[in-house]
Amino acid sequence: MRVLWRRLSMQRAGTGLGIVLLLLLVLGVTARAVQPVYRVAPDTIFLPLDGVALNAHTGHVLWRFPRYTGQTYTDGHGLLLLGWTVAIAPHLHHYTTRICRLRTRDGHRLWCHDHAAVREWVVDNTGRFLYLHTPNRLEILDASDGQPNHGFDLDRDSELSLMPLPSTGVLMLERHRGNVVQALRYQPGAAALQPVTVPAKVYPFRGDGRGLLLYAKPRHEFFLAAPFRRLFDRHQPAEAGADTFPLAELDDSGFLFTDWAGDQPVIRGGTYAGAVWHAPRRAPAPQLALTHLAAIMLEPKNDGASQLLGWSLASGERLYSREVSADAGRNPRLHASADAVVVQTNSGVLLYNAVSGIERWHADQPVDTLAAIARTAVVFWDGSGGMIGLARNNGSLLWRVRFQTVSAPLPF
């Protein structure tokens, strides 16, 4: 089964006119449900299960790519890599993964290469290198053309995980039953892999492919991975939260996580090169978000309202404290981009400036799951199998799409 997509109408801000358009597009049946949506360029969003890229401001189709089920990587600013399995020979224990880089303005394939027996692949935070784990081997490829740059043989790698480091390079952890057997680090240009000593029972917090913290639960300690060091020395044990696993939000700019200072619940934040700061919290499980400059927390209050708090990510200086009234809707959900904070409720959407906390607009527009925050639009699933785009500058409805199920052949 496939989906025939009809763009039924588009409303411009400040007009009461609906411009009826009929655009036919073959999409995957998963478009009726929530599926991953990636902002691959400032105003371009990509639906990999349907192989279609849309202009986030207009809802128009920019380009198509054969739909696939696999791995998608993007930095949100023009780097887009796709990987999926193209051949399987079970009796030979052989499979082939194809990795392609697409140009985000038109979907043109800049390069595609096939690799045998790929266990995992990740992208360097600089966007320059691709790390490929195959049996007993780490390959480093140039992201510009997909060609080999360097490679190393590995001794024990049956349970190896690749984790991009916040600046550049990759950490490799091999764990058995929760214990770290070996840890290796690679920095671009190095002639050898560097062994790293880490705690045996360590959990990696990974920030959507960018950013990395290591957490050792037995002693409630947090560590940076490059260079490996403990984030801070505790003056007293975290007794009150000893059995509580922390929540964390992180990216390549910094981190924010829940912790305890003695019996007081706190959040801790910072950048990978700076000092760690902390601030009090009331909720046992607040919602956390990061931008390049701000650390943000949303926690409920006793009166049914919520409190939105922001701190400087680098210094911990309080930037703002804003109340999200219960009248705005219950069960708020927090999202953030580089310069905007989106609070989504059951009845509508609020958008704040990420650094000042000033409310830019409040739209009484029922929405479902957030799909993407683009340069000029905030895109949501609408709860009925369609999508809507709200203007970043004033919250007005820019476009809406609906879906219908029809039959169509698979591209491959």
mmCIF file of C-alpha atoms in Angstrom:
data_model
loop_
_atom_site.group_PDB
_atom_site.id
_atom_site.type_symbol
_atom_site.label_atom_id
_atom_site.label_comp_id
_atom_site.label_asym_id
_atom_site.label_seq_id
_atom_site.Cartn_x
_atom_site.Cartn_y
_atom_site.Cartn_z
ATOM 1 C CA MET A 1 0.000 0.000 0.000
ATOM 2 C CA ARG A 2 1.085 3.556 -0.706
ATOM 3 C CA VAL A 3 -0.218 6.977 0.045
ATOM 4 C CA LEU A 4 -1.427 9.582 -2.427
ATOM 5 C CA TRP A 5 -0.806 13.001 -0.868
ATOM 6 C CA ARG A 6 -3.048 15.928 -1.744
ATOM 7 C CA ARG A 7 -2.108 19.383 -0.606
ATOM 8 C CA LEU A 8 -5.665 20.591 -0.097
ATOM 9 C CA SER A 9 -5.188 24.211 0.869
ATOM 10 C CA MET A 10 -2.734 26.869 1.946
ATOM 11 C CA GLN A 11 -3.664 29.926 3.999
ATOM 12 C CA ARG A 12 -1.492 33.028 3.985
ATOM 13 C CA ALA A 13 -1.132 35.126 7.127
ATOM 14 C CA GLY A 14 -3.393 38.191 7.145
ATOM 15 C CA THR A 15 -5.863 36.864 4.537
ATOM 16 C CA GLY A 16 -9.049 34.886 4.806
ATOM 17 C CA LEU A 17 -8.567 33.303 1.415
ATOM 18 C CA GLY A 18 -7.777 29.642 0.853
ATOM 19 C CA ILE A 19 -5.689 28.893 -2.218
ATOM 20 C CA VAL A 20 -6.744 25.476 -3.436
ATOM 21 C CA LEU A 21 -3.892 23.410 -4.817
ATOM 22 C CA LEU A 22 -3.801 19.828 -5.999
ATOM 23 C CA LEU A 23 -0.316 18.323 -5.838
ATOM 24 C CA LEU A 24 -0.071 14.588 -6.273
ATOM 25 C CA LEU A 25 2.748 12.798 -4.517
ATOM 26 C CA VAL A 26 3.333 9.122 -3.857
ATOM 27 C CA LEU A 27 4.276 8.686 -0.213
ATOM 28 C CA GLY A 28 4.818 5.727 2.132
ATOM 29 C CA VAL A 29 1.901 4.369 4.118
ATOM 30 C CA THR A 30 3.687 5.437 7.326
ATOM 31 C CA ALA A 31 2.759 9.033 6.529
ATOM 32 C CA ARG A 32 -0.557 8.332 8.274
ATOM 33 C CA ALA A 33 1.330 7.815 11.502
ATOM 34 C CA VAL A 34 4.110 9.811 13.076
ATOM 35 C CA GLN A 35 7.413 9.112 11.351
ATOM 36 C CA PRO A 36 10.866 10.668 11.655
ATOM 37 C CA VAL A 37 11.167 14.075 10.017
ATOM 38 C CA TYR A 38 14.557 15.758 9.626
ATOM 39 C CA ARG A 39 15.393 19.402 9.051
ATOM 40 C CA VAL A 40 18.213 18.920 6.555
ATOM 41 C CA ALA A 41 18.687 22.601 5.615
ATOM 42 C CA PRO A 42 17.372 25.804 7.228
ATOM 43 C CA ASP A 43 14.011 25.599 5.427
ATOM 44 C CA THR A 44 14.007 22.040 4.076
ATOM 45 C CA ILE A 45 12.486 19.042 5.855
ATOM 46 C CA PHE A 46 12.922 15.435 4.753
ATOM 47 C CA LEU A 47 10.662 12.412 5.356
ATOM 48 C CA PRO A 48 12.937 9.395 4.780
ATOM 49 C CA LEU A 49 10.243 6.705 4.955
ATOM 50 C CA ASP A 50 8.512 8.486 2.077
ATOM 51 C CA GLY A 51 11.588 9.802 0.309
ATOM 52 C CA VAL A 52 10.302 13.344 -0.077
ATOM 53 C CA ALA A 53 11.708 16.755 0.858
ATOM 54 C CA LEU A 54 9.409 19.729 1.465
ATOM 55 C CA ASN A 55 9.879 23.459 1.608
ATOM 56 C CA ALA A 56 9.002 24.136 5.259
ATOM 57 C CA HIS A 57 7.654 27.611 4.479
ATOM 58 C CA THR A 58 5.309 26.703 1.637
ATOM 59 C CA GLY A 59 4.751 22.953 2.020
ATOM 60 C CA HIS A 60 5.776 22.509 -1.628
ATOM 61 C CA VAL A 61 7.653 19.409 -2.726
ATOM 62 C CA LEU A 62 11.315 20.224 -3.414
ATOM 63 C CA TRP A 63 12.545 16.810 -4.516
ATOM 64 C CA ARG A 64 11.931 13.080 -4.196
ATOM 65 C CA PHE A 65 14.143 10.147 -3.306
ATOM 66 C CA PRO A 66 13.146 6.456 -3.320
ATOM 67 C CA ARG A 67 11.761 5.722 0.128
ATOM 68 C CA TYR A 68 13.875 3.506 2.349
ATOM 69 C CA THR A 69 14.131 2.101 5.852
ATOM 70 C CA GLY A 70 17.568 2.737 7.254
ATOM 71 C CA GLN A 71 19.732 5.389 8.869
ATOM 72 C CA THR A 72 19.584 9.135 8.270
ATOM 73 C CA TYR A 73 22.160 11.668 9.408
ATOM 74 C CA THR A 74 21.999 15.437 8.981
ATOM 75 C CA ASP A 75 23.526 18.471 10.613
ATOM 76 C CA GLY A 76 20.485 20.553 9.680
ATOM 77 C CA HIS A 77 22.570 22.831 7.492
ATOM 78 C CA GLY A 78 23.040 20.955 4.226
ATOM 79 C CA LEU A 79 24.824 17.729 5.188
ATOM 80 C CA LEU A 80 22.594 14.709 4.524
ATOM 81 C CA LEU A 81 23.740 11.073 4.566
ATOM 82 C CA LEU A 82 21.495 8.049 4.074
ATOM 83 C CA GLY A 83 22.244 4.373 4.636
ATOM 84 C CA TRP A 84 20.177 1.257 4.012
ATOM 85 C CA THR A 85 20.597 -2.465 3.280
ATOM 86 C CA VAL A 86 20.565 -3.291 -0.429
ATOM 87 C CA ALA A 87 21.539 -6.997 -0.460
ATOM 88 C CA ILE A 88 21.202 -9.862 2.015
ATOM 89 C CA ALA A 89 22.574 -13.419 1.688
ATOM 90 C CA PRO A 90 21.534 -15.130 4.952
ATOM 91 C CA HIS A 91 23.180 -18.464 4.150
ATOM 92 C CA LEU A 92 26.500 -16.649 3.640
ATOM 93 C CA HIS A 93 25.966 -14.314 6.619
ATOM 94 C CA HIS A 94 26.537 -11.490 4.168
ATOM 95 C CA TYR A 95 24.743 -8.195 3.679
ATOM 96 C CA THR A 96 25.551 -4.961 1.920
ATOM 97 C CA THR A 97 24.854 -1.422 3.105
ATOM 98 C CA ARG A 98 24.613 1.455 0.675
ATOM 99 C CA ILE A 99 25.536 4.910 1.994
ATOM 100 C CA CYS A 100 24.739 8.012 -0.058
ATOM 101 C CA ARG A 101 25.238 11.716 0.351
ATOM 102 C CA LEU A 102 22.492 13.910 -1.103
ATOM 103 C CA ARG A 103 22.541 17.584 -2.030
ATOM 104 C CA THR A 104 19.757 19.065 0.057
ATOM 105 C CA ARG A 105 18.637 21.742 -2.404
ATOM 106 C CA ASP A 106 17.614 19.248 -5.091
ATOM 107 C CA GLY A 107 18.173 15.681 -3.786
ATOM 108 C CA HIS A 108 21.006 15.021 -6.248
ATOM 109 C CA ARG A 109 23.219 12.075 -5.232
ATOM 110 C CA LEU A 110 26.679 13.484 -4.668
ATOM 111 C CA TRP A 111 28.025 9.977 -4.093
ATOM 112 C CA CYS A 112 26.902 6.465 -3.192
ATOM 113 C CA HIS A 113 29.104 3.564 -2.069
ATOM 114 C CA ASP A 114 28.331 0.001 -1.020
ATOM 115 C CA HIS A 115 30.003 -1.579 2.022
ATOM 116 C CA ALA A 116 29.861 -5.184 3.183
ATOM 117 C CA ALA A 117 28.911 -6.265 6.707
ATOM 118 C CA VAL A 118 28.524 -2.792 8.204
ATOM 119 C CA ARG A 119 27.720 -3.049 11.897
ATOM 120 C CA GLU A 120 27.445 0.663 12.596
ATOM 121 C CA TRP A 121 28.328 4.016 11.086
ATOM 122 C CA VAL A 122 28.449 7.489 12.602
ATOM 123 C CA VAL A 123 29.496 10.950 11.437
ATOM 124 C CA ASP A 124 32.144 13.177 12.983
ATOM 125 C CA ASN A 125 30.719 16.316 14.625
ATOM 126 C CA THR A 126 32.711 18.433 12.177
ATOM 127 C CA GLY A 127 30.865 16.752 9.306
ATOM 128 C CA ARG A 128 34.180 15.933 7.612
ATOM 129 C CA PHE A 129 34.502 12.210 8.368
ATOM 130 C CA LEU A 130 32.404 9.079 8.383
ATOM 131 C CA TYR A 131 33.349 6.273 10.794
ATOM 132 C CA LEU A 132 32.445 2.785 9.609
ATOM 133 C CA HIS A 133 32.588 -0.302 11.832
ATOM 134 C CA THR A 134 32.893 -3.615 9.992
ATOM 135 C CA PRO A 135 34.072 -6.926 11.538
ATOM 136 C CA ASN A 136 37.470 -6.340 13.178
ATOM 137 C CA ARG A 137 37.915 -3.046 11.350
ATOM 138 C CA LEU A 138 37.344 0.702 11.767
ATOM 139 C CA GLU A 139 37.290 2.622 8.489
ATOM 140 C CA ILE A 140 37.455 6.405 8.274
ATOM 141 C CA LEU A 141 35.907 7.877 5.118
ATOM 142 C CA ASP A 142 35.861 11.435 3.794
ATOM 143 C CA ALA A 143 32.281 12.719 3.907
ATOM 144 C CA SER A 144 32.974 14.922 0.883
ATOM 145 C CA ASP A 145 33.329 11.985 -1.519
ATOM 146 C CA GLY A 146 32.904 8.801 0.543
ATOM 147 C CA GLN A 147 36.441 7.647 -0.208
ATOM 148 C CA PRO A 148 38.663 5.903 2.396
ATOM 149 C CA ASN A 149 40.869 8.200 4.457
ATOM 150 C CA HIS A 150 42.317 5.871 7.082
ATOM 151 C CA GLY A 151 41.641 2.551 8.792
ATOM 152 C CA PHE A 152 42.544 0.388 11.770
ATOM 153 C CA ASP A 153 42.282 -3.274 12.669
ATOM 154 C CA LEU A 154 40.356 -4.129 15.853
ATOM 155 C CA ASP A 155 40.966 -7.127 18.104
ATOM 156 C CA ARG A 156 37.762 -7.460 20.120
ATOM 157 C CA ASP A 157 34.755 -5.764 18.630
ATOM 158 C CA SER A 158 31.752 -8.068 18.996
ATOM 159 C CA GLU A 159 29.869 -5.531 21.153
ATOM 160 C CA LEU A 160 31.553 -2.333 20.068
ATOM 161 C CA SER A 161 29.648 0.966 19.929
ATOM 162 C CA LEU A 162 30.809 4.052 18.048
ATOM 163 C CA MET A 163 30.132 7.447 19.639
ATOM 164 C CA PRO A 164 31.142 10.760 18.026
ATOM 165 C CA LEU A 165 33.021 13.026 20.433
ATOM 166 C CA PRO A 166 31.655 16.557 20.959
ATOM 167 C CA SER A 167 34.414 18.346 19.040
ATOM 168 C CA THR A 168 35.919 15.821 16.634
ATOM 169 C CA GLY A 169 36.874 12.163 16.701
ATOM 170 C CA VAL A 170 35.109 9.056 17.924
ATOM 171 C CA LEU A 171 35.000 6.970 21.107
ATOM 172 C CA MET A 172 34.658 3.188 20.836
ATOM 173 C CA LEU A 173 33.246 1.302 23.809
ATOM 174 C CA GLU A 174 33.021 -2.475 23.965
ATOM 175 C CA ARG A 175 30.822 -3.711 26.770
ATOM 176 C CA HIS A 176 29.788 -7.144 28.031
ATOM 177 C CA ARG A 177 26.912 -7.409 30.528
ATOM 178 C CA GLY A 178 27.207 -3.708 31.265
ATOM 179 C CA ASN A 179 30.947 -3.789 31.956
ATOM 180 C CA VAL A 180 33.384 -1.960 29.719
ATOM 181 C CA VAL A 181 35.912 -4.383 28.257
ATOM 182 C CA GLN A 182 37.844 -1.809 26.279
ATOM 183 C CA ALA A 183 37.604 1.827 25.282
ATOM 184 C CA LEU A 184 39.470 3.380 22.367
ATOM 185 C CA ARG A 185 39.566 6.913 21.030
ATOM 186 C CA TYR A 186 40.440 8.166 17.577
ATOM 187 C CA GLN A 187 41.200 11.774 16.660
ATOM 188 C CA PRO A 188 41.455 12.653 12.929
ATOM 189 C CA GLY A 189 45.049 12.505 11.773
ATOM 190 C CA ALA A 190 46.225 10.186 14.562
ATOM 191 C CA ALA A 191 48.445 7.274 13.576
ATOM 192 C CA ALA A 192 46.937 4.892 16.139
ATOM 193 C CA LEU A 193 43.911 4.300 18.319
ATOM 194 C CA GLN A 194 44.368 5.572 21.868
ATOM 195 C CA PRO A 195 43.269 3.350 24.812
ATOM 196 C CA VAL A 196 41.076 5.117 27.373
ATOM 197 C CA THR A 197 40.500 3.960 30.948
ATOM 198 C CA VAL A 198 36.838 4.350 31.929
ATOM 199 C CA PRO A 199 34.733 2.955 34.804
ATOM 200 C CA ALA A 200 33.500 -0.593 34.295
ATOM 201 C CA LYS A 201 29.800 0.182 34.652
ATOM 202 C CA VAL A 202 29.398 3.310 32.595
ATOM 203 C CA TYR A 203 26.371 4.509 30.630
ATOM 204 C CA PRO A 204 26.824 6.834 27.640
ATOM 205 C CA PHE A 205 24.406 9.734 27.228
ATOM 206 C CA ARG A 206 24.356 10.593 23.528
ATOM 207 C CA GLY A 207 22.734 13.731 22.193
ATOM 208 C CA ASP A 208 20.957 12.702 18.991
ATOM 209 C CA GLY A 209 24.275 11.794 17.378
ATOM 210 C CA ARG A 210 26.060 14.899 18.705
ATOM 211 C CA GLY A 211 27.449 15.375 22.186
ATOM 212 C CA LEU A 212 28.523 12.754 24.711
ATOM 213 C CA LEU A 213 28.625 12.290 28.489
ATOM 214 C CA LEU A 214 29.476 9.134 30.436
ATOM 215 C CA TYR A 215 27.620 8.275 33.653
ATOM 216 C CA ALA A 216 28.859 5.759 36.247
ATOM 217 C CA LYS A 217 25.812 4.920 38.358
ATOM 218 C CA PRO A 218 27.485 3.063 41.275
ATOM 219 C CA ARG A 219 29.199 6.297 42.406
ATOM 220 C CA HIS A 220 26.817 8.724 40.649
ATOM 221 C CA GLU A 221 29.653 10.300 38.706
ATOM 222 C CA PHE A 222 29.607 12.052 35.352
ATOM 223 C CA PHE A 223 32.577 12.083 32.990
ATOM 224 C CA LEU A 224 33.651 13.871 29.853
ATOM 225 C CA ALA A 225 34.930 11.584 27.122
ATOM 226 C CA ALA A 226 37.574 13.795 25.451
ATOM 227 C CA PRO A 227 39.721 14.228 27.336
ATOM 228 C CA PHE A 228 38.355 11.697 29.788
ATOM 229 C CA ARG A 229 37.829 13.333 33.184
ATOM 230 C CA ARG A 230 35.253 13.589 35.963
ATOM 231 C CA LEU A 231 33.031 16.608 35.530
ATOM 232 C CA PHE A 232 33.097 17.709 39.173
ATOM 233 C CA ASP A 233 34.052 16.483 42.639
ATOM 234 C CA ARG A 234 31.185 15.786 44.999
ATOM 235 C CA HIS A 235 31.499 17.276 48.459
ATOM 236 C CA GLN A 236 28.864 14.836 49.664
ATOM 237 C CA PRO A 237 27.171 11.792 48.131
ATOM 238 C CA ALA A 238 23.955 12.103 46.165
ATOM 239 C CA GLU A 239 21.962 10.232 48.790
ATOM 240 C CA ALA A 240 18.429 11.330 47.935
ATOM 241 C CA GLY A 241 18.675 10.387 44.272
ATOM 242 C CA ALA A 242 20.775 7.256 44.656
ATOM 243 C CA ASP A 243 18.189 5.031 42.961
ATOM 244 C CA THR A 244 17.099 7.554 40.342
ATOM 245 C CA PHE A 245 18.607 7.424 36.888
ATOM 246 C CA PRO A 246 19.296 10.967 35.674
ATOM 247 C CA LEU A 247 17.659 12.697 32.751
ATOM 248 C CA ALA A 248 19.974 14.414 30.292
ATOM 249 C CA GLU A 249 19.855 16.655 27.243
ATOM 250 C CA LEU A 250 23.026 17.348 25.290
ATOM 251 C CA ASP A 251 24.437 18.322 21.927
ATOM 252 C CA ASP A 252 27.800 19.428 20.566
ATOM 253 C CA SER A 253 27.547 22.756 22.454
ATOM 254 C CA GLY A 254 27.051 21.444 25.985
ATOM 255 C CA PHE A 255 24.861 19.469 28.362
ATOM 256 C CA LEU A 256 22.099 19.670 30.976
ATOM 257 C CA PHE A 257 21.160 16.851 33.372
ATOM 258 C CA THR A 258 19.296 16.166 36.605
ATOM 259 C CA ASP A 259 21.328 15.434 39.729
ATOM 260 C CA TRP A 260 21.378 15.810 43.502
ATOM 261 C CA ALA A 261 23.441 17.993 45.804
ATOM 262 C CA GLY A 262 23.110 16.073 49.062
ATOM 263 C CA ASP A 263 19.341 15.775 49.507
ATOM 264 C CA GLN A 264 18.531 18.735 47.239
ATOM 265 C CA PRO A 265 17.425 18.087 43.638
ATOM 266 C CA VAL A 266 19.369 20.180 41.134
ATOM 267 C CA ILE A 267 20.149 20.433 37.462
ATOM 268 C CA ARG A 268 23.727 20.743 36.256
ATOM 269 C CA GLY A 269 24.854 22.199 32.981
ATOM 270 C CA GLY A 270 27.797 23.573 31.089
ATOM 271 C CA THR A 271 29.916 23.387 27.976
ATOM 272 C CA TYR A 272 32.529 20.701 27.322
ATOM 273 C CA ALA A 273 35.385 23.164 27.848
ATOM 274 C CA GLY A 274 33.946 25.223 30.723
ATOM 275 C CA ALA A 275 32.978 24.866 34.373
ATOM 276 C CA VAL A 276 29.905 22.944 35.514
ATOM 277 C CA TRP A 277 27.158 24.996 37.198
ATOM 278 C CA HIS A 278 24.036 23.905 39.038
ATOM 279 C CA ALA A 279 20.612 25.328 39.886
ATOM 280 C CA PRO A 280 17.702 24.061 42.016
ATOM 281 C CA ARG A 281 14.774 22.167 40.585
ATOM 282 C CA ARG A 282 11.441 21.109 42.074
ATOM 283 C CA ALA A 283 10.113 18.467 39.704
ATOM 284 C CA PRO A 284 11.542 14.918 39.842
ATOM 285 C CA ALA A 285 11.407 14.651 36.047
ATOM 286 C CA PRO A 286 11.460 18.090 34.416
ATOM 287 C CA GLN A 287 11.633 18.556 30.662
ATOM 288 C CA LEU A 288 15.020 19.739 29.418
ATOM 289 C CA ALA A 289 16.170 21.431 26.210
ATOM 290 C CA LEU A 290 19.303 23.087 24.834
ATOM 291 C CA THR A 291 20.202 25.745 22.334
ATOM 292 C CA HIS A 292 23.720 26.876 21.471
ATOM 293 C CA LEU A 293 23.505 29.604 24.139
ATOM 294 C CA ALA A 294 20.816 28.568 26.618
ATOM 295 C CA ALA A 295 19.878 25.668 28.881
ATOM 296 C CA ILE A 296 16.120 25.414 29.369
ATOM 297 C CA MET A 297 13.883 23.585 31.826
ATOM 298 C CA LEU A 298 10.090 23.254 31.974
ATOM 299 C CA GLU A 299 8.613 21.970 35.240
ATOM 300 C CA PRO A 300 5.038 21.845 36.577
ATOM 301 C CA LYS A 301 3.766 23.998 39.441
ATOM 302 C CA ASN A 302 1.247 23.042 42.119
ATOM 303 C CA ASP A 303 -1.493 25.276 40.646
ATOM 304 C CA GLY A 304 -1.538 23.456 37.303
ATOM 305 C CA ALA A 305 0.655 26.002 35.544
ATOM 306 C CA SER A 306 4.247 25.359 34.455
ATOM 307 C CA GLN A 307 7.469 27.282 34.883
ATOM 308 C CA LEU A 308 9.836 27.885 31.966
ATOM 309 C CA LEU A 309 13.368 28.669 33.124
ATOM 310 C CA GLY A 310 16.449 29.539 31.105
ATOM 311 C CA TRP A 311 20.140 29.796 32.007
ATOM 312 C CA SER A 312 23.241 30.729 30.101
ATOM 313 C CA LEU A 313 24.681 27.414 28.966
ATOM 314 C CA ALA A 314 28.249 28.600 29.509
ATOM 315 C CA SER A 315 27.936 30.361 32.891
ATOM 316 C CA GLY A 316 24.687 29.229 34.501
ATOM 317 C CA GLU A 317 23.496 32.830 34.842
ATOM 318 C CA ARG A 318 19.685 32.934 35.114
ATOM 319 C CA LEU A 319 18.296 34.404 31.916
ATOM 320 C CA TYR A 320 14.565 34.265 32.670
ATOM 321 C CA SER A 321 11.724 32.604 34.520
ATOM 322 C CA ARG A 322 8.344 32.595 32.768
ATOM 323 C CA GLU A 323 5.043 31.104 33.860
ATOM 324 C CA VAL A 324 3.138 29.062 31.299
ATOM 325 C CA SER A 325 -0.428 29.525 32.469
ATOM 326 C CA ALA A 326 -2.695 26.517 32.918
ATOM 327 C CA ASP A 327 -5.130 28.398 30.642
ATOM 328 C CA ALA A 328 -2.720 27.821 27.765
ATOM 329 C CA GLY A 329 -3.440 24.092 27.973
ATOM 330 C CA ARG A 330 -2.420 21.117 30.048
ATOM 331 C CA ASN A 331 0.432 18.634 29.558
ATOM 332 C CA PRO A 332 2.924 21.054 27.962
ATOM 333 C CA ARG A 333 5.798 19.633 25.931
ATOM 334 C CA LEU A 334 9.114 21.398 25.458
ATOM 335 C CA HIS A 335 11.136 21.705 22.244
ATOM 336 C CA ALA A 336 13.983 24.010 21.224
ATOM 337 C CA SER A 337 16.023 25.060 18.204
ATOM 338 C CA ALA A 338 19.017 27.375 17.883
ATOM 339 C CA ASP A 339 17.049 30.537 18.742
ATOM 340 C CA ALA A 340 13.509 29.469 19.647
ATOM 341 C CA VAL A 341 11.718 27.572 22.394
ATOM 342 C CA VAL A 342 8.421 25.894 21.513
ATOM 343 C CA VAL A 343 5.975 24.895 24.259
ATOM 344 C CA GLN A 344 3.243 22.675 22.931
ATOM 345 C CA THR A 345 -0.003 22.065 24.858
ATOM 346 C CA ASN A 346 -3.223 20.190 24.211
ATOM 347 C CA SER A 347 -4.857 23.390 22.981
ATOM 348 C CA GLY A 348 -2.117 25.221 21.128
ATOM 349 C CA VAL A 349 1.481 26.314 20.676
ATOM 350 C CA LEU A 350 3.614 29.026 22.282
ATOM 351 C CA LEU A 351 6.927 30.254 20.906
ATOM 352 C CA TYR A 352 9.549 32.061 23.024
ATOM 353 C CA ASN A 353 12.878 33.655 22.290
ATOM 354 C CA ALA A 354 15.434 31.113 23.548
ATOM 355 C CA VAL A 355 17.772 33.675 25.165
ATOM 356 C CA SER A 356 15.389 36.359 26.483
ATOM 357 C CA GLY A 357 12.377 34.137 27.218
ATOM 358 C CA ILE A 358 10.056 36.713 25.629
ATOM 359 C CA GLU A 359 6.841 35.147 24.297
ATOM 360 C CA ARG A 360 6.653 35.814 20.567
ATOM 361 C CA TRP A 361 3.233 34.354 19.933
ATOM 362 C CA HIS A 362 0.540 31.976 21.143
ATOM 363 C CA ALA A 363 -1.469 30.083 18.531
ATOM 364 C CA ASP A 364 -4.739 28.369 19.476
ATOM 365 C CA GLN A 365 -4.077 25.672 16.914
ATOM 366 C CA PRO A 366 -4.562 22.038 18.014
ATOM 367 C CA VAL A 367 -1.526 20.040 16.964
ATOM 368 C CA ASP A 368 -0.102 16.602 17.593
ATOM 369 C CA THR A 369 3.597 15.638 17.546
ATOM 370 C CA LEU A 370 6.237 18.192 16.604
ATOM 371 C CA ALA A 371 7.887 17.271 13.294
ATOM 372 C CA ALA A 372 10.568 19.958 12.869
ATOM 373 C CA ILE A 373 11.547 23.532 13.707
ATOM 374 C CA ALA A 374 12.727 25.197 10.520
ATOM 375 C CA ARG A 375 13.940 28.726 9.774
ATOM 376 C CA THR A 376 10.524 30.157 8.857
ATOM 377 C CA ALA A 377 8.084 27.509 10.094
ATOM 378 C CA VAL A 378 7.309 25.121 12.928
ATOM 379 C CA VAL A 379 5.942 21.883 11.482
ATOM 380 C CA PHE A 380 3.598 19.494 13.307
ATOM 381 C CA TRP A 381 1.640 16.352 12.665
ATOM 382 C CA ASP A 382 -1.986 17.386 13.104
ATOM 383 C CA GLY A 383 -3.376 14.219 14.739
ATOM 384 C CA SER A 384 -5.425 13.112 11.719
ATOM 385 C CA GLY A 385 -2.558 11.857 9.579
ATOM 386 C CA GLY A 386 -1.695 15.213 8.038
ATOM 387 C CA MET A 387 0.878 17.919 8.665
ATOM 388 C CA ILE A 388 0.642 21.666 9.261
ATOM 389 C CA GLY A 389 3.207 24.459 9.117
ATOM 390 C CA LEU A 390 2.957 27.478 11.450
ATOM 391 C CA ALA A 391 4.865 30.683 10.683
ATOM 392 C CA ARG A 392 7.886 31.243 12.938
ATOM 393 C CA ASN A 393 7.272 35.010 13.058
ATOM 394 C CA ASN A 394 3.605 35.059 14.172
ATOM 395 C CA GLY A 395 2.182 31.520 14.472
ATOM 396 C CA SER A 396 -0.240 31.862 11.561
ATOM 397 C CA LEU A 397 -1.162 28.795 9.523
ATOM 398 C CA LEU A 398 1.043 28.612 6.427
ATOM 399 C CA TRP A 399 -0.058 25.288 4.980
ATOM 400 C CA ARG A 400 -1.809 22.001 5.711
ATOM 401 C CA VAL A 401 -1.558 18.602 4.038
ATOM 402 C CA ARG A 402 -3.843 15.561 4.090
ATOM 403 C CA PHE A 403 -3.153 11.932 3.187
ATOM 404 C CA GLN A 404 -5.068 9.210 1.375
ATOM 405 C CA THR A 405 -4.088 5.550 1.026
ATOM 406 C CA VAL A 406 -3.809 4.143 -2.509
ATOM 407 C CA SER A 407 -1.842 1.400 -4.205
ATOM 408 C CA ALA A 408 1.464 2.008 -5.957
ATOM 409 C CA PRO A 409 4.575 -0.055 -6.690
ATOM 410 C CA LEU A 410 7.644 0.184 -4.473
ATOM 411 C CA PRO A 411 10.628 1.951 -6.092
ATOM 412 C CA PHE A 412 13.039 -0.834 -5.036
#
